[in-house]
Amino acid sequence: MIQRTPVRIEARDTSHLPEHGTNSPENQSWQTILSQSVSNPEHLLDRLKLPTETWLEGAKNGHKLFSIRVPEPFIERMEPGNPNDPLLRQVLPIADETVVLPGFVRDPLEENTAIQTTGLIRKYHSRALLMVTGQCAINCRYCFRRHFPYGEHKLSRDDRNRVITALSASPEINEVILSGGDPLAVNDRLLSQWVDLLDTVPHLKRLRIHSRLPVVIPQRVCDDMLAWLNRTRLQKVLVVHVNHPAEIDQATRDAFKRLKQAGVTLLNQSVILKGVNDNAGTLSELSEVLFDAGVLPYYLHAFDPVAGAHHFDVSDTDAASLVRQMLETLPGFLVPKLVREVPGETSKTPIPAI
Ligand code: SF4
């Protein structure tokens, strides 16, 4: 029997947090929380009581390549004074980001070749990816789109009409995936308009949303969002993105519950990341915590070799071995599919457990 590394999710020291009062995140709108996200490396280090003499130079250099952005509710789940906190590692730029290594490239999935019209990416037969914004609520250091030219994909009203025309002319597409950036970083008025337009395309059956926002700012699941979700005729799937069990707190669980009550199917995708979740104990605990919160583990993505993030790389062999260990302790429905996205392939490529 292979031993699992036990994961302890301990009560965190919250003495570094502001007193809960009218300004605490739980009393603020998601827009206010988003606008007050930490976007300065020094502030993040101060906030987490980490020595600037050790971390600041690397953080500033990484920040120049891909800016830092972390919302308060996510910071609250980190352990102060711990530079290896698995949530902090996902968002703190470090000196390694400036190291250039062969094989780590700006567009590892070659998405630029799959653009059909501004904002619309076609990679697979029956699904189309709609990039409604380049903005995210959190900038994840390992993101395979960290170099994506979002500025070239701002959607005007004409672009929106072109997207709907392209979708209407493609009867094989039955599912639209709202992506970005993070599509839920867009205001509900605009999302509501998009959903009304998509509703008019008769062959569309499903609306899928890929978002990290309900996790990093649970307040995002607000009444305005639930209104358009409840109104659409499309089946709704929300794929959240959680890499470590400590990302899920009570506010996140409450947000998931509201989504489920609105008829949304909840799935999770994770990325296997060195120093964050590259052990079977953490991944198994993540599956358990997700399922307890009403979310089914869906994909475990092999790391995409994006420039500036090589320090997160886990080999496919090691990842496959971790999944094998998960299979030995979890029911099959709690073991996510380990996949790699290979540019030009017509689906994700499964990596068999070994
Ligand atoms: S697209 Fe997703 S993974 Fe990339 S920075 Fe935004 S939230 Fe993070």
PDB file of C-alpha atoms in Angstrom, residues 61-67 90 93-94 96-98 105-108 139-150 303 306-312:
ATOM      1  CA  ASN A  61      11.254  41.515 -11.345  1.00  0.00           C
ATOM      2  CA  GLY A  62       8.531  38.908 -11.859  1.00  0.00           C
ATOM      3  CA  HIS A  63       5.867  41.572 -11.446  1.00  0.00           C
ATOM      4  CA  LYS A  64       7.375  43.494 -14.373  1.00  0.00           C
ATOM      5  CA  LEU A  65       6.800  40.451 -16.609  1.00  0.00           C
ATOM      6  CA  PHE A  66       3.276  39.645 -15.391  1.00  0.00           C
ATOM      7  CA  SER A  67       1.702  41.949 -12.876  1.00  0.00           C
ATOM      8  CA  GLN A  90       0.459  30.570  -6.834  1.00  0.00           C
ATOM      9  CA  PRO A  93       6.313  36.444  -8.355  1.00  0.00           C
ATOM     10  CA  ILE A  94       9.801  35.097  -7.658  1.00  0.00           C
ATOM     11  CA  ASP A  96      12.851  32.197 -11.179  1.00  0.00           C
ATOM     12  CA  GLU A  97      10.341  33.899 -13.464  1.00  0.00           C
ATOM     13  CA  THR A  98      13.110  35.865 -15.132  1.00  0.00           C
ATOM     14  CA  VAL A 105       7.355  29.514 -24.535  1.00  0.00           C
ATOM     15  CA  ARG A 106       4.929  32.427 -24.602  1.00  0.00           C
ATOM     16  CA  ASP A 107       2.007  30.561 -26.217  1.00  0.00           C
ATOM     17  CA  PRO A 108       2.442  26.890 -25.247  1.00  0.00           C
ATOM     18  CA  ASN A 139      -3.022  36.614 -11.590  1.00  0.00           C
ATOM     19  CA  CYS A 140      -1.781  33.045 -11.278  1.00  0.00           C
ATOM     20  CA  ARG A 141       1.925  32.858 -11.918  1.00  0.00           C
ATOM     21  CA  TYR A 142       1.654  29.530 -13.801  1.00  0.00           C
ATOM     22  CA  CYS A 143      -1.087  30.714 -16.177  1.00  0.00           C
ATOM     23  CA  PHE A 144      -0.551  29.459 -19.730  1.00  0.00           C
ATOM     24  CA  ARG A 145      -2.161  32.673 -20.967  1.00  0.00           C
ATOM     25  CA  ARG A 146       0.125  34.977 -19.010  1.00  0.00           C
ATOM     26  CA  HIS A 147       1.499  36.347 -22.298  1.00  0.00           C
ATOM     27  CA  PHE A 148      -1.770  36.260 -24.292  1.00  0.00           C
ATOM     28  CA  PRO A 149      -2.333  39.484 -26.268  1.00  0.00           C
ATOM     29  CA  TYR A 150      -5.648  40.310 -24.616  1.00  0.00           C
ATOM     30  CA  PHE A 303       1.595  21.839 -16.502  1.00  0.00           C
ATOM     31  CA  VAL A 306       4.784  28.664 -20.410  1.00  0.00           C
ATOM     32  CA  ALA A 307       7.747  31.038 -20.261  1.00  0.00           C
ATOM     33  CA  GLY A 308       8.349  32.415 -16.771  1.00  0.00           C
ATOM     34  CA  ALA A 309       6.786  29.521 -14.859  1.00  0.00           C
ATOM     35  CA  HIS A 310       9.211  26.597 -15.303  1.00  0.00           C
ATOM     36  CA  HIS A 311       9.622  26.295 -11.525  1.00  0.00           C
ATOM     37  CA  PHE A 312       6.083  24.848 -11.312  1.00  0.00           C
TER      38      PHE A 312
END
